[in-house]
């Protein structure tokens, strides 16, 4: 990674001569904005223009010129992440040693067929961060907050404290974000970023010295901010879109300021997007000694092997201040099942360091990282990695393709039993996999595979599933996910013999994104008499007020509705349909292959079905098609609630809140019982009542104190929260009860 910037900045720079002078020139007329494509650059001196090769004389030559960025993790072409007019992207950086920041670069891209109405502009600024790197990484996807402001479009909000037009203090969306992520503006033009014209797929660089030289100390945290400053078009908001590169494999969370809202018109403000890192680069002049740089650590994946596993890393060390440099020691650290870390020295060949994690029995979770020390005693540590030694235990495998963890919400709730008090789920023997692509070795242990990709798969397992099915006619496969089809094709696509979609799923044609990135629910029809939809059809007739079924993923699991329609082959038994623009489209079907394998396909997330005018969560029903698929596969499924044997007086009770859904406050009732067998004994019990979001993060503590037995109620005010699904949990000793509630604003 060293000296990459020398090539980018000093050899491939050019400028634009069409921009506003105030935006592009220093007060003395020198160029501040360059766009990369030529080896020479035109520099401006007043009215005189002349060509001069870009060289290190453009910047300070003290120390080592280099780049801060996440280059190692970016895989071309990356992900084009869009911004509408007035949206911001912000990427944090941790300063490794004393340095001076010289320039900022980013790569604008056409997004969704638009590039800023043909007249795209960006603004660039740099701000200090109030949060540490650990805090940026710990919160997960979340709406954070904003500042109120006058005169901004499309909403009266602004992202930064010192922006012109701010009218009030920081407004947080939860107690977790009382401190805003970004603080003092340390580089901008009187609160605004420098406005610059941008071109599609052409790197833009801004010379920071136009305003002031930025100096940083070790471990400072700052953020580069890029705004889509294209003129806001109120009539057609989307025509002002353009985007920037990001990557889902990079380790640092990016943040986006949604001026018009992310999922709906009311959830505007800063959002943490930990699945994305913006490809912003900072040209820097390192002045102090850098700790060893650790890169290319072997990313070991979950395996069924019990053999030793090799871990290698590239470790280098430089000293910009001119003193001694070099790696003194390097170690591999590993632990089993979150126990104490073992440390073993790594051996080296040039800059490649290697060590081994000893083999272990199946069923173990292994965590590991690499550390290094240079000759001056500076230490560094890599990211922490983990993998499992997976142990197959029965005939059924539940795959979550797109989730890093096998449990949590919604993973643990896909096979419900209409229990809206304790939220128990169906009891069926199965292993759970969320550790990457499927392999022939893994699949060989199973007769039934249920793969859920929710809003898009991480891995495409088509061919390994095809081979697994063809090896044994008794094997069955269920596949479900809102964006499984769209992740592999254009919006509309025809399939032919030889395609997995045609041969296995029985799909002839794909009508992509009937509803596109919309919060609107989609009208669904459970097909009476179908193998997997008839039970849901019957259940709907039993529930008063469930006049219409709806696919409502944003409401249930906080993803967008990108529902696909499909044309099936004649042998497919359609069990779910949708109505779109007065036409009926198939969205789910089942079939048996010629050999006898049973196949079920859902072009939607199966948990995200509810009803209107009265709400009922049909996706969590024992009659839901995914539960019927288990029965159809011959899996022994228990869908009855466990029978409680104690008397009510001796039970903890947590009631459904009322009203539900609610806005902004609701009432929660609960009962703390006497000790079993003694109505007169009233000991104090430690009671905790807490609210969590769908990712399991604690939002609010309502009760945390010793309490007497009795019946209680507590009010919960969710004024600072955004609309969505939340959970409240009552705990006392080993007792734990959880309920779901829904905030609608």
XYZ file of C-alpha atoms in Angstrom:
745
model
C 0.000 0.000 0.000
C 2.996 2.298 0.391
C 3.558 4.919 -2.299
C 0.272 4.113 -4.024
C -0.718 7.720 -3.594
C 2.446 8.904 -5.318
C 1.203 7.167 -8.444
C -2.401 8.297 -8.151
C -1.914 11.911 -7.148
C 1.338 12.823 -8.839
C 0.987 10.983 -12.114
C -2.691 10.975 -13.021
C -4.072 14.432 -12.332
C -5.891 16.926 -14.503
C -8.313 19.745 -13.832
C -11.541 21.196 -15.016
C -11.651 24.773 -16.303
C -15.453 25.031 -16.366
C -16.237 25.451 -12.670
C -17.026 28.509 -10.640
C -13.811 30.312 -9.692
C -14.757 30.677 -6.034
C -15.300 26.961 -5.802
C -12.197 25.873 -7.672
C -9.512 28.469 -6.931
C -7.623 29.628 -3.881
C -7.824 33.338 -3.115
C -4.479 33.705 -4.896
C -5.840 31.928 -7.939
C -4.164 28.528 -7.409
C -6.017 25.394 -8.346
C -7.659 23.420 -5.529
C -9.681 20.802 -7.401
C -8.228 18.290 -9.844
C -9.741 15.363 -11.725
C -7.559 12.461 -12.630
C -6.814 11.300 -16.153
C -3.714 13.156 -17.506
C -0.070 13.049 -16.459
C 0.174 16.832 -16.501
C -2.058 19.369 -14.776
C -2.894 22.963 -15.540
C -2.269 25.225 -12.588
C -3.796 28.697 -12.429
C -1.913 31.838 -11.343
C -4.330 34.724 -11.588
C -5.243 35.031 -15.253
C -2.122 33.221 -16.426
C -2.391 29.505 -17.177
C 0.462 27.178 -17.878
C 1.128 23.472 -17.888
C 3.391 22.108 -15.182
C 3.944 18.430 -14.277
C 2.523 17.556 -10.878
C 5.317 16.565 -8.512
C 6.053 16.385 -4.816
C 6.733 20.134 -4.880
C 2.964 20.561 -4.847
C 2.983 19.380 -1.218
C 5.340 19.270 1.756
C 8.145 16.761 1.209
C 8.813 16.118 4.903
C 8.010 12.609 6.110
C 6.426 9.936 3.924
C 3.695 10.626 1.388
C 1.040 7.915 1.574
C -2.718 7.294 1.536
C -5.231 6.647 4.279
C -7.959 4.411 2.931
C -9.400 0.931 2.964
C -7.817 -0.097 -0.341
C -6.943 -3.611 0.771
C -10.582 -4.527 1.215
C -11.979 -3.098 -2.012
C -12.624 -5.526 -4.836
C -13.313 -3.938 -8.222
C -15.886 -2.985 -9.271
C -17.183 -2.740 -5.704
C -20.668 -1.475 -4.943
C -22.133 1.697 -6.380
C -23.927 3.312 -3.430
C -26.324 6.062 -4.446
C -26.958 9.527 -3.024
C -29.917 11.728 -3.786
C -29.568 15.498 -3.858
C -28.590 16.884 -0.426
C -27.512 13.461 0.915
C -24.073 13.005 2.545
C -21.677 10.071 2.884
C -19.200 10.144 5.790
C -16.259 7.788 6.373
C -14.193 7.786 9.545
C -10.413 7.287 9.715
C -8.114 6.585 12.670
C -4.774 8.430 12.562
C -1.892 5.915 12.968
C 0.811 8.510 13.760
C 1.454 12.248 13.622
C 0.573 13.433 10.135
C -0.547 16.235 7.872
C -3.551 15.745 5.574
C -2.876 16.967 2.034
C -5.815 16.082 -0.205
C -9.071 14.127 -0.307
C -10.181 11.936 -3.210
C -13.396 10.126 -4.176
C -14.830 8.507 -7.297
C -18.302 9.746 -8.389
C -20.468 7.328 -10.360
C -23.682 7.432 -12.323
C -26.372 5.762 -10.232
C -29.657 4.249 -11.364
C -29.411 5.845 -14.785
C -28.874 9.355 -13.443
C -25.888 11.547 -12.888
C -27.120 14.669 -11.205
C -29.348 15.911 -14.025
C -26.254 16.239 -16.199
C -24.940 19.017 -13.933
C -23.650 17.160 -10.864
C -21.842 18.851 -8.003
C -20.232 17.597 -4.806
C -19.170 19.274 -1.582
C -16.267 18.005 0.529
C -15.523 18.731 4.175
C -13.633 17.149 7.085
C -14.981 16.917 10.634
C -13.708 15.622 13.959
C -15.438 12.524 15.290
C -17.048 12.399 18.720
C -17.191 8.616 18.569
C -14.282 6.201 18.741
C -13.723 3.606 16.042
C -15.084 0.979 18.436
C -18.311 2.948 18.825
C -18.735 3.303 15.072
C -18.445 -0.472 14.749
C -20.562 -1.491 17.747
C -23.992 -0.117 16.911
C -24.976 -1.893 13.702
C -27.464 -0.458 11.206
C -29.278 2.297 13.052
C -30.892 5.684 12.650
C -28.820 8.105 14.761
C -30.225 11.636 14.537
C -29.872 15.133 13.052
C -29.902 18.877 13.777
C -32.967 21.009 12.988
C -32.347 23.716 10.386
C -34.196 26.309 8.334
C -34.284 26.485 4.575
C -32.949 22.997 3.779
C -34.599 20.662 1.303
C -36.335 18.264 1.238
C -36.589 18.377 5.093
C -35.635 21.137 7.572
C -32.605 19.271 8.923
C -28.821 19.452 8.748
C -26.062 16.940 9.591
C -23.560 19.140 11.461
C -23.575 21.408 14.479
C -21.847 24.353 12.812
C -23.781 24.272 9.545
C -25.398 27.566 8.577
C -29.130 27.484 9.134
C -29.051 25.252 12.231
C -31.888 26.232 14.566
C -31.582 23.779 17.462
C -29.552 21.184 19.304
C -28.874 17.592 18.294
C -31.997 15.418 18.084
C -31.180 11.805 18.888
C -33.301 8.835 17.855
C -32.460 6.850 21.000
C -30.569 7.017 24.271
C -27.657 5.301 22.537
C -26.982 8.335 20.351
C -27.220 11.273 22.734
C -23.726 12.207 21.553
C -23.733 12.948 17.815
C -21.158 11.018 15.767
C -19.486 14.123 14.326
C -18.214 17.229 16.072
C -16.136 20.230 15.112
C -15.860 21.161 11.455
C -12.108 21.302 10.845
C -12.039 21.843 7.074
C -14.745 23.485 4.991
C -15.777 26.800 3.491
C -17.587 28.678 6.293
C -19.550 25.600 7.281
C -20.203 24.393 3.757
C -17.992 22.030 1.822
C -16.060 23.240 -1.192
C -18.538 22.824 -4.103
C -16.917 21.117 -7.082
C -18.242 19.735 -10.376
C -17.796 15.985 -10.780
C -17.692 13.563 -13.688
C -18.857 9.974 -13.946
C -16.135 7.434 -13.069
C -13.380 10.092 -12.805
C -11.486 10.501 -9.538
C -11.909 13.936 -7.932
C -9.239 15.313 -5.613
C -9.433 18.402 -3.406
C -6.242 20.119 -2.205
C -6.840 20.780 1.499
C -4.162 23.479 1.729
C -6.530 25.933 0.035
C -8.035 26.640 3.464
C -5.499 25.429 6.030
C -2.975 22.691 6.708
C -4.548 19.926 8.759
C -2.341 18.384 11.425
C -3.315 15.303 13.397
C -1.941 13.400 16.381
C -1.816 9.635 16.756
C -5.223 7.996 17.322
C -7.231 11.069 16.381
C -10.471 10.068 14.642
C -11.805 12.224 11.822
C -14.269 11.804 8.982
C -14.247 12.739 5.316
C -17.676 13.910 4.178
C -18.914 14.051 0.583
C -22.279 15.623 -0.250
C -24.364 15.310 -3.375
C -24.692 19.076 -3.886
C -26.537 18.766 -7.176
C -29.464 21.175 -7.290
C -32.517 19.710 -5.584
C -35.337 18.867 -7.991
C -38.548 18.849 -5.998
C -40.628 17.478 -8.872
C -38.375 14.494 -9.545
C -36.065 13.882 -6.592
C -34.353 10.853 -8.148
C -32.987 12.637 -11.224
C -30.315 14.309 -9.090
C -28.823 10.971 -8.000
C -25.195 9.934 -8.282
C -23.116 7.522 -6.252
C -19.732 6.527 -4.830
C -17.888 3.243 -4.506
C -18.316 1.201 -1.359
C -17.512 -2.354 -0.336
C -19.213 -4.772 2.057
C -15.976 -6.559 2.975
C -14.147 -3.526 4.387
C -14.053 -3.329 8.180
C -15.043 0.286 8.849
C -18.651 1.449 9.111
C -19.774 4.230 6.814
C -22.532 6.690 7.659
C -25.060 8.256 5.330
C -27.167 11.341 5.930
C -30.529 10.764 4.242
C -31.987 14.193 3.611
C -35.262 12.726 2.365
C -35.427 9.579 4.473
C -34.020 6.105 3.989
C -36.988 3.717 4.122
C -39.765 6.264 4.461
C -40.245 10.010 4.480
C -39.891 10.244 8.271
C -36.644 8.388 8.955
C -34.302 11.125 7.728
C -30.963 11.961 9.344
C -27.683 10.092 9.917
C -27.819 6.304 9.503
C -24.981 3.940 10.430
C -24.345 1.567 7.506
C -21.852 -1.003 8.885
C -22.200 -3.227 5.838
C -20.655 -0.516 3.690
C -17.359 1.388 3.685
C -17.056 4.366 1.346
C -13.991 4.370 -0.904
C -12.653 7.774 0.143
C -8.901 8.362 0.196
C -6.815 10.914 2.085
C -3.361 11.895 0.840
C -1.255 12.332 3.971
C 2.253 13.208 5.034
C 3.264 10.868 7.868
C 5.673 12.581 10.281
C 6.014 10.098 13.141
C 6.926 6.450 13.482
C 4.264 4.077 12.233
C 3.523 0.817 14.033
C 3.855 -2.346 11.935
C 1.294 -2.613 9.166
C -0.574 -5.942 9.225
C -2.510 -6.917 6.112
C -3.730 -9.945 4.162
C -4.506 -11.990 7.269
C -5.841 -15.389 6.185
C -9.648 -15.291 6.559
C -10.333 -18.843 7.735
C -13.882 -20.010 7.074
C -16.089 -22.375 9.039
C -15.139 -25.957 8.295
C -15.836 -29.592 9.104
C -12.112 -30.345 9.293
C -10.336 -31.025 12.584
C -6.854 -30.544 11.107
C -4.370 -27.770 11.979
C -5.046 -24.560 10.045
C -2.422 -22.157 8.718
C -2.722 -18.412 9.250
C -0.472 -16.046 7.327
C -0.190 -12.254 7.240
C 1.855 -9.619 5.470
C 3.643 -7.448 8.057
C 5.796 -4.438 7.152
C 7.262 -1.548 9.109
C 8.514 1.902 8.112
C 9.630 4.938 10.085
C 8.810 8.251 8.360
C 10.776 10.190 10.985
C 13.964 8.558 9.739
C 14.839 6.254 12.644
C 15.225 2.475 12.717
C 12.458 0.419 11.177
C 11.614 -3.258 10.954
C 9.437 -5.934 12.574
C 10.829 -7.301 15.822
C 8.134 -9.843 16.780
C 4.884 -11.203 15.369
C 2.342 -13.448 17.073
C -0.778 -15.406 16.247
C -3.389 -15.271 19.020
C -6.294 -17.734 19.168
C -8.946 -18.835 21.662
C -11.501 -21.640 21.824
C -15.147 -20.913 22.693
C -14.266 -17.370 23.861
C -11.770 -18.628 26.428
C -8.323 -17.218 27.149
C -6.121 -16.459 24.162
C -3.119 -18.597 23.343
C -0.122 -16.853 21.757
C 2.363 -18.453 19.365
C 5.254 -16.756 17.512
C 4.987 -16.458 13.737
C 7.859 -17.345 11.442
C 8.659 -15.194 8.431
C 9.827 -15.404 4.856
C 10.537 -11.823 3.844
C 7.350 -9.981 4.861
C 5.068 -13.045 5.042
C 4.527 -14.352 8.594
C 2.995 -17.755 9.307
C 1.740 -19.822 12.273
C -0.808 -22.590 12.894
C -3.988 -22.976 14.929
C -4.022 -26.558 16.243
C -6.875 -28.820 15.187
C -9.808 -29.192 17.575
C -12.931 -31.356 17.888
C -16.030 -30.322 15.956
C -18.381 -27.930 17.695
C -15.691 -25.407 18.690
C -15.758 -21.647 17.948
C -12.270 -20.287 17.274
C -11.335 -16.593 17.488
C -7.963 -15.311 16.277
C -5.925 -12.224 15.397
C -2.327 -11.265 14.584
C -0.144 -8.799 16.485
C 3.293 -7.327 15.747
C 5.946 -5.176 17.454
C 8.540 -3.078 15.616
C 12.171 -2.470 16.645
C 11.167 0.711 18.494
C 8.478 -1.058 20.538
C 5.427 0.172 18.623
C 2.643 -2.425 18.619
C -0.216 -3.125 16.239
C -3.006 -5.670 15.992
C -5.095 -6.962 13.114
C -8.835 -7.269 13.001
C -10.263 -10.178 14.977
C -11.548 -13.131 12.951
C -13.511 -16.208 13.914
C -14.757 -19.472 12.478
C -16.557 -22.595 13.646
C -15.682 -26.254 13.508
C -19.180 -27.154 12.417
C -20.700 -30.376 13.729
C -23.663 -31.824 11.746
C -26.133 -33.459 14.141
C -29.302 -34.420 12.215
C -30.964 -34.611 8.783
C -32.171 -31.013 8.338
C -30.131 -27.872 7.634
C -31.516 -24.334 7.972
C -29.322 -21.895 6.042
C -29.311 -18.119 6.606
C -27.571 -16.788 3.517
C -26.843 -13.119 4.129
C -26.658 -13.095 7.928
C -23.426 -13.281 9.903
C -25.076 -14.978 12.883
C -27.379 -18.021 12.983
C -29.674 -16.625 15.695
C -31.327 -13.347 16.626
C -34.178 -11.512 14.958
C -35.474 -12.450 12.466
C -33.396 -15.645 12.140
C -34.914 -17.411 15.158
C -38.532 -16.584 14.267
C -39.169 -17.944 10.780
C -41.204 -20.954 11.922
C -43.797 -19.553 14.322
C -46.829 -21.144 15.948
C -49.218 -18.173 16.453
C -47.831 -17.646 19.965
C -47.962 -13.880 20.413
C -47.416 -14.006 24.167
C -44.199 -15.981 24.622
C -43.143 -16.056 20.943
C -42.320 -19.724 21.014
C -41.518 -21.255 17.624
C -42.021 -24.648 16.027
C -39.963 -27.477 17.449
C -38.124 -29.422 14.735
C -34.681 -31.008 14.631
C -32.239 -28.977 12.554
C -28.766 -27.470 12.351
C -28.310 -23.793 11.476
C -25.663 -22.517 9.056
C -24.743 -18.859 8.429
C -21.029 -19.244 7.746
C -20.610 -18.761 4.018
C -21.108 -20.829 0.893
C -22.418 -24.376 1.018
C -20.066 -27.217 0.119
C -20.674 -30.787 -1.100
C -19.081 -32.137 2.092
C -21.468 -30.152 4.291
C -24.597 -30.959 2.285
C -23.808 -34.689 2.235
C -24.981 -34.900 5.871
C -28.510 -33.631 5.141
C -31.756 -34.793 3.543
C -33.526 -31.414 3.676
C -32.090 -27.925 3.141
C -34.091 -24.766 3.898
C -32.262 -21.681 2.612
C -33.468 -18.184 3.565
C -31.779 -15.222 1.888
C -34.038 -12.461 3.308
C -33.163 -9.304 1.315
C -30.359 -10.749 -0.791
C -27.888 -13.656 -0.678
C -24.203 -13.355 0.108
C -23.418 -16.633 -1.664
C -24.976 -18.224 -4.741
C -25.258 -21.946 -4.005
C -27.098 -22.978 -7.171
C -24.767 -25.588 -8.590
C -23.820 -27.268 -5.335
C -27.543 -27.579 -4.506
C -28.262 -28.981 -7.978
C -25.573 -31.654 -7.592
C -26.747 -32.504 -4.064
C -30.351 -32.977 -5.230
C -29.395 -35.144 -8.205
C -27.375 -37.487 -5.978
C -30.474 -38.595 -4.042
C -34.165 -38.381 -4.988
C -35.176 -38.235 -1.306
C -33.508 -34.846 -0.796
C -35.702 -31.736 -0.661
C -34.979 -28.018 -0.941
C -36.777 -24.830 0.081
C -35.483 -21.404 -1.027
C -36.884 -18.037 0.081
C -35.771 -14.438 -0.258
C -36.890 -11.037 -1.458
C -33.835 -10.391 -3.635
C -32.584 -13.887 -4.479
C -33.624 -13.522 -8.115
C -32.661 -9.875 -8.452
C -29.186 -10.458 -7.078
C -28.295 -12.565 -10.120
C -30.077 -10.911 -13.041
C -31.379 -7.676 -14.465
C -34.876 -6.565 -13.498
C -36.591 -8.857 -16.024
C -35.090 -12.092 -17.218
C -36.069 -15.202 -19.169
C -34.756 -18.649 -18.143
C -33.996 -21.709 -20.239
C -33.142 -25.387 -19.740
C -29.750 -25.555 -18.064
C -30.470 -22.612 -15.774
C -30.910 -23.464 -12.096
C -34.009 -21.252 -11.992
C -35.587 -23.275 -14.805
C -34.385 -26.789 -14.014
C -34.806 -26.768 -10.221
C -37.202 -23.967 -9.286
C -39.382 -24.255 -12.385
C -39.184 -20.555 -13.281
C -39.692 -19.540 -16.902
C -39.609 -15.726 -16.533
C -38.739 -13.230 -13.807
C -40.643 -9.921 -13.464
C -38.130 -8.014 -11.371
C -39.077 -5.611 -8.603
C -42.806 -5.192 -9.157
C -42.505 -2.930 -6.141
C -39.124 -1.221 -6.076
C -37.489 -0.008 -2.870
C -40.913 0.966 -1.586
C -42.356 0.947 1.896
C -45.780 0.152 0.529
C -47.024 -3.302 1.378
C -47.976 -5.658 -1.453
C -51.357 -7.346 -1.636
C -51.011 -11.142 -1.440
C -53.340 -14.031 -2.215
C -52.917 -17.431 -0.547
C -54.039 -19.945 -3.185
C -56.873 -22.138 -1.950
C -56.221 -25.845 -2.477
C -52.478 -25.461 -3.099
C -50.074 -27.757 -1.283
C -48.337 -25.044 0.724
C -50.868 -22.193 0.624
C -54.167 -23.860 1.526
C -53.503 -23.832 5.288
C -52.789 -20.098 5.199
C -55.931 -19.530 3.118
C -57.958 -21.357 5.769
C -56.265 -19.506 8.627
C -57.131 -16.179 7.031
C -60.825 -17.146 6.966
C -60.691 -17.903 10.703
C -59.170 -14.585 11.822
C -61.718 -11.753 12.224
C -60.666 -8.591 10.410
C -57.986 -10.305 8.308
C -59.708 -9.310 5.104
C -56.487 -8.846 3.133
C -53.025 -10.399 3.277
C -50.050 -8.133 2.808
C -46.348 -8.577 2.195
C -44.920 -5.959 4.556
C -41.180 -6.567 5.119
C -40.308 -3.083 6.335
C -42.908 -3.386 9.096
C -41.858 -6.861 10.198
C -38.080 -7.062 9.690
C -37.031 -3.565 8.513
C -36.116 -4.328 4.905
C -37.466 -2.736 1.727
C -40.178 -4.301 -0.385
C -38.626 -5.407 -3.682
C -41.185 -8.043 -4.549
C -40.547 -10.094 -7.708
C -43.141 -11.828 -9.844
C -42.401 -15.102 -11.655
C -43.870 -17.173 -14.475
C -43.694 -20.846 -13.512
C -43.519 -23.976 -15.657
C -46.794 -25.953 -15.911
C -45.813 -28.526 -13.264
C -45.376 -25.905 -10.514
C -48.114 -25.691 -7.866
C -48.542 -21.946 -7.237
C -49.326 -21.233 -3.596
C -48.938 -17.441 -3.316
C -49.746 -14.609 -5.725
C -49.715 -10.811 -5.743
C -51.746 -8.138 -7.485
C -49.758 -5.369 -9.163
C -51.260 -2.738 -11.477
C -54.429 -4.833 -11.883
C -52.485 -7.933 -12.956
C -51.909 -11.109 -10.956
C -48.343 -12.392 -10.627
C -47.070 -15.590 -9.032
C -44.645 -15.091 -6.146
C -44.260 -18.631 -4.760
C -44.642 -22.203 -5.937
C -43.738 -25.822 -5.224
C -42.985 -28.772 -7.487
C -41.579 -32.293 -7.561
C -38.668 -32.992 -9.883
C -38.831 -36.011 -12.160
C -36.718 -38.003 -9.715
C -39.035 -37.113 -6.816
C -37.170 -34.276 -5.058
C -39.566 -31.740 -3.507
C -38.815 -28.067 -4.224
C -40.403 -24.915 -2.739
C -39.565 -21.386 -3.857
C -40.615 -18.067 -2.261
C -39.804 -14.821 -4.120
C -40.358 -12.966 -0.845
C -39.382 -13.066 2.806
C -41.783 -15.623 4.359
C -41.871 -14.015 7.822
C -43.155 -10.684 6.475
C -46.851 -11.431 5.913
C -49.550 -9.676 7.944
C -53.136 -8.524 7.405
C -55.528 -5.576 7.287
C -57.748 -3.931 8.374
C -56.944 -5.815 11.583
C -53.326 -6.766 12.114
C -52.401 -10.443 12.371
C -48.848 -11.721 11.897
C -49.494 -14.563 9.447
C -45.763 -14.954 8.751
C -45.409 -16.166 12.352
C -48.304 -18.599 12.043
C -48.230 -22.389 12.250
C -50.180 -22.251 8.970
C -47.523 -20.208 7.156
C -46.256 -21.798 3.895
C -42.705 -22.232 5.241
C -44.056 -24.352 8.123
C -46.189 -26.303 5.657
C -43.034 -26.902 3.584
C -41.385 -28.629 6.552
C -44.389 -30.938 6.875
C -44.403 -31.575 3.114
C -40.736 -32.580 3.288
C -41.644 -35.148 5.954
C -39.980 -33.297 8.841
C -41.491 -33.925 12.279
C -42.739 -30.465 13.306
C -44.331 -29.641 16.662
C -46.412 -26.451 16.473
C -48.311 -26.495 19.776
C -47.539 -24.238 22.723
C -45.923 -25.899 25.727
C -48.392 -26.634 28.549
C -47.728 -24.744 31.774
C -48.371 -26.788 34.931
C -48.079 -24.136 37.656
C -51.020 -22.076 38.878
C -51.273 -18.506 37.636
C -50.543 -17.151 41.109
C -47.162 -18.830 40.940
C -46.272 -17.632 37.434
C -44.558 -14.612 36.050
C -46.752 -12.948 33.454
C -45.905 -10.402 30.778
C -48.905 -9.104 28.836
C -49.118 -7.712 25.341
C -48.763 -3.962 25.464
C -51.740 -1.755 24.676
C -52.299 -0.111 22.343
C -50.281 -2.060 19.779
C -49.244 -0.767 17.302
C -48.714 2.494 19.200
C -47.558 6.103 18.776
C -45.767 7.370 20.748
C -46.590 5.740 24.121
C -47.969 2.415 25.268
C -48.692 0.503 28.499
C -46.985 -2.727 29.541
C -48.456 -4.897 32.321
C -46.674 -7.699 34.178
C -47.170 -9.927 37.225
C -44.541 -10.896 39.812
C -45.765 -14.062 41.616
C -45.489 -15.260 45.187
C -43.140 -18.127 45.940
C -44.528 -21.501 44.927
C -46.792 -22.998 47.601
C -46.935 -20.000 49.946
C -49.487 -17.270 49.232
C -48.431 -15.244 52.289
C -44.692 -15.164 51.597
C -43.835 -11.964 49.702
C -40.071 -11.738 49.148
C -38.449 -9.011 47.083
C -37.410 -10.125 43.605
C -34.878 -8.406 41.345
C -36.829 -7.422 38.221
C -35.571 -5.985 34.937
C -37.823 -4.779 32.127
C -35.929 -3.621 29.035
C -36.674 -2.629 25.433
C -34.570 -3.919 22.521
C -34.487 -3.290 18.781
C -34.670 -6.020 16.137
C -30.879 -6.444 16.208
C -30.898 -7.169 19.938
C -29.470 -3.812 21.032
C -30.798 -2.427 24.309
C -32.841 0.729 23.705
C -34.322 1.540 27.129
C -34.381 0.178 30.691
C -37.890 0.585 32.127
C -37.455 -1.336 35.395
C -34.266 -2.407 37.201
C -34.924 -2.859 40.921
C -36.124 -5.295 43.634
C -39.934 -5.566 43.665
C -42.664 -7.207 45.752
C -44.994 -9.775 44.141
C -48.020 -8.179 42.539
C -49.517 -6.821 39.336
C -47.804 -3.796 37.776
C -48.038 -1.547 34.761
C -45.479 0.810 33.233
C -45.750 3.438 30.506
C -43.202 3.471 27.686
C -42.703 6.679 25.705
C -41.050 6.046 22.308
C -41.067 9.644 21.082
C -37.357 9.533 20.238
C -37.505 6.226 18.349
C -38.208 5.646 14.690
C -41.045 3.485 13.413
C -40.351 -0.226 13.504
C -40.477 -3.500 15.373
C -39.144 -3.649 18.942
C -39.144 -6.176 21.774
C -39.592 -5.828 25.529
C -38.167 -8.424 27.912
C -39.020 -9.144 31.553
C -36.247 -10.872 33.529
C -36.040 -12.105 37.104
C -33.457 -14.735 38.002
C -33.694 -17.452 35.390
C -37.141 -16.296 34.238
C -37.215 -14.459 30.916
C -40.293 -13.443 28.915
C -40.253 -11.440 25.701
C -42.979 -9.723 23.691
C -42.949 -7.913 20.370
C -44.488 -4.484 19.848
C -44.669 -2.095 16.948
C -44.156 1.652 16.830
C -45.969 3.412 13.974
C -45.381 7.130 13.435
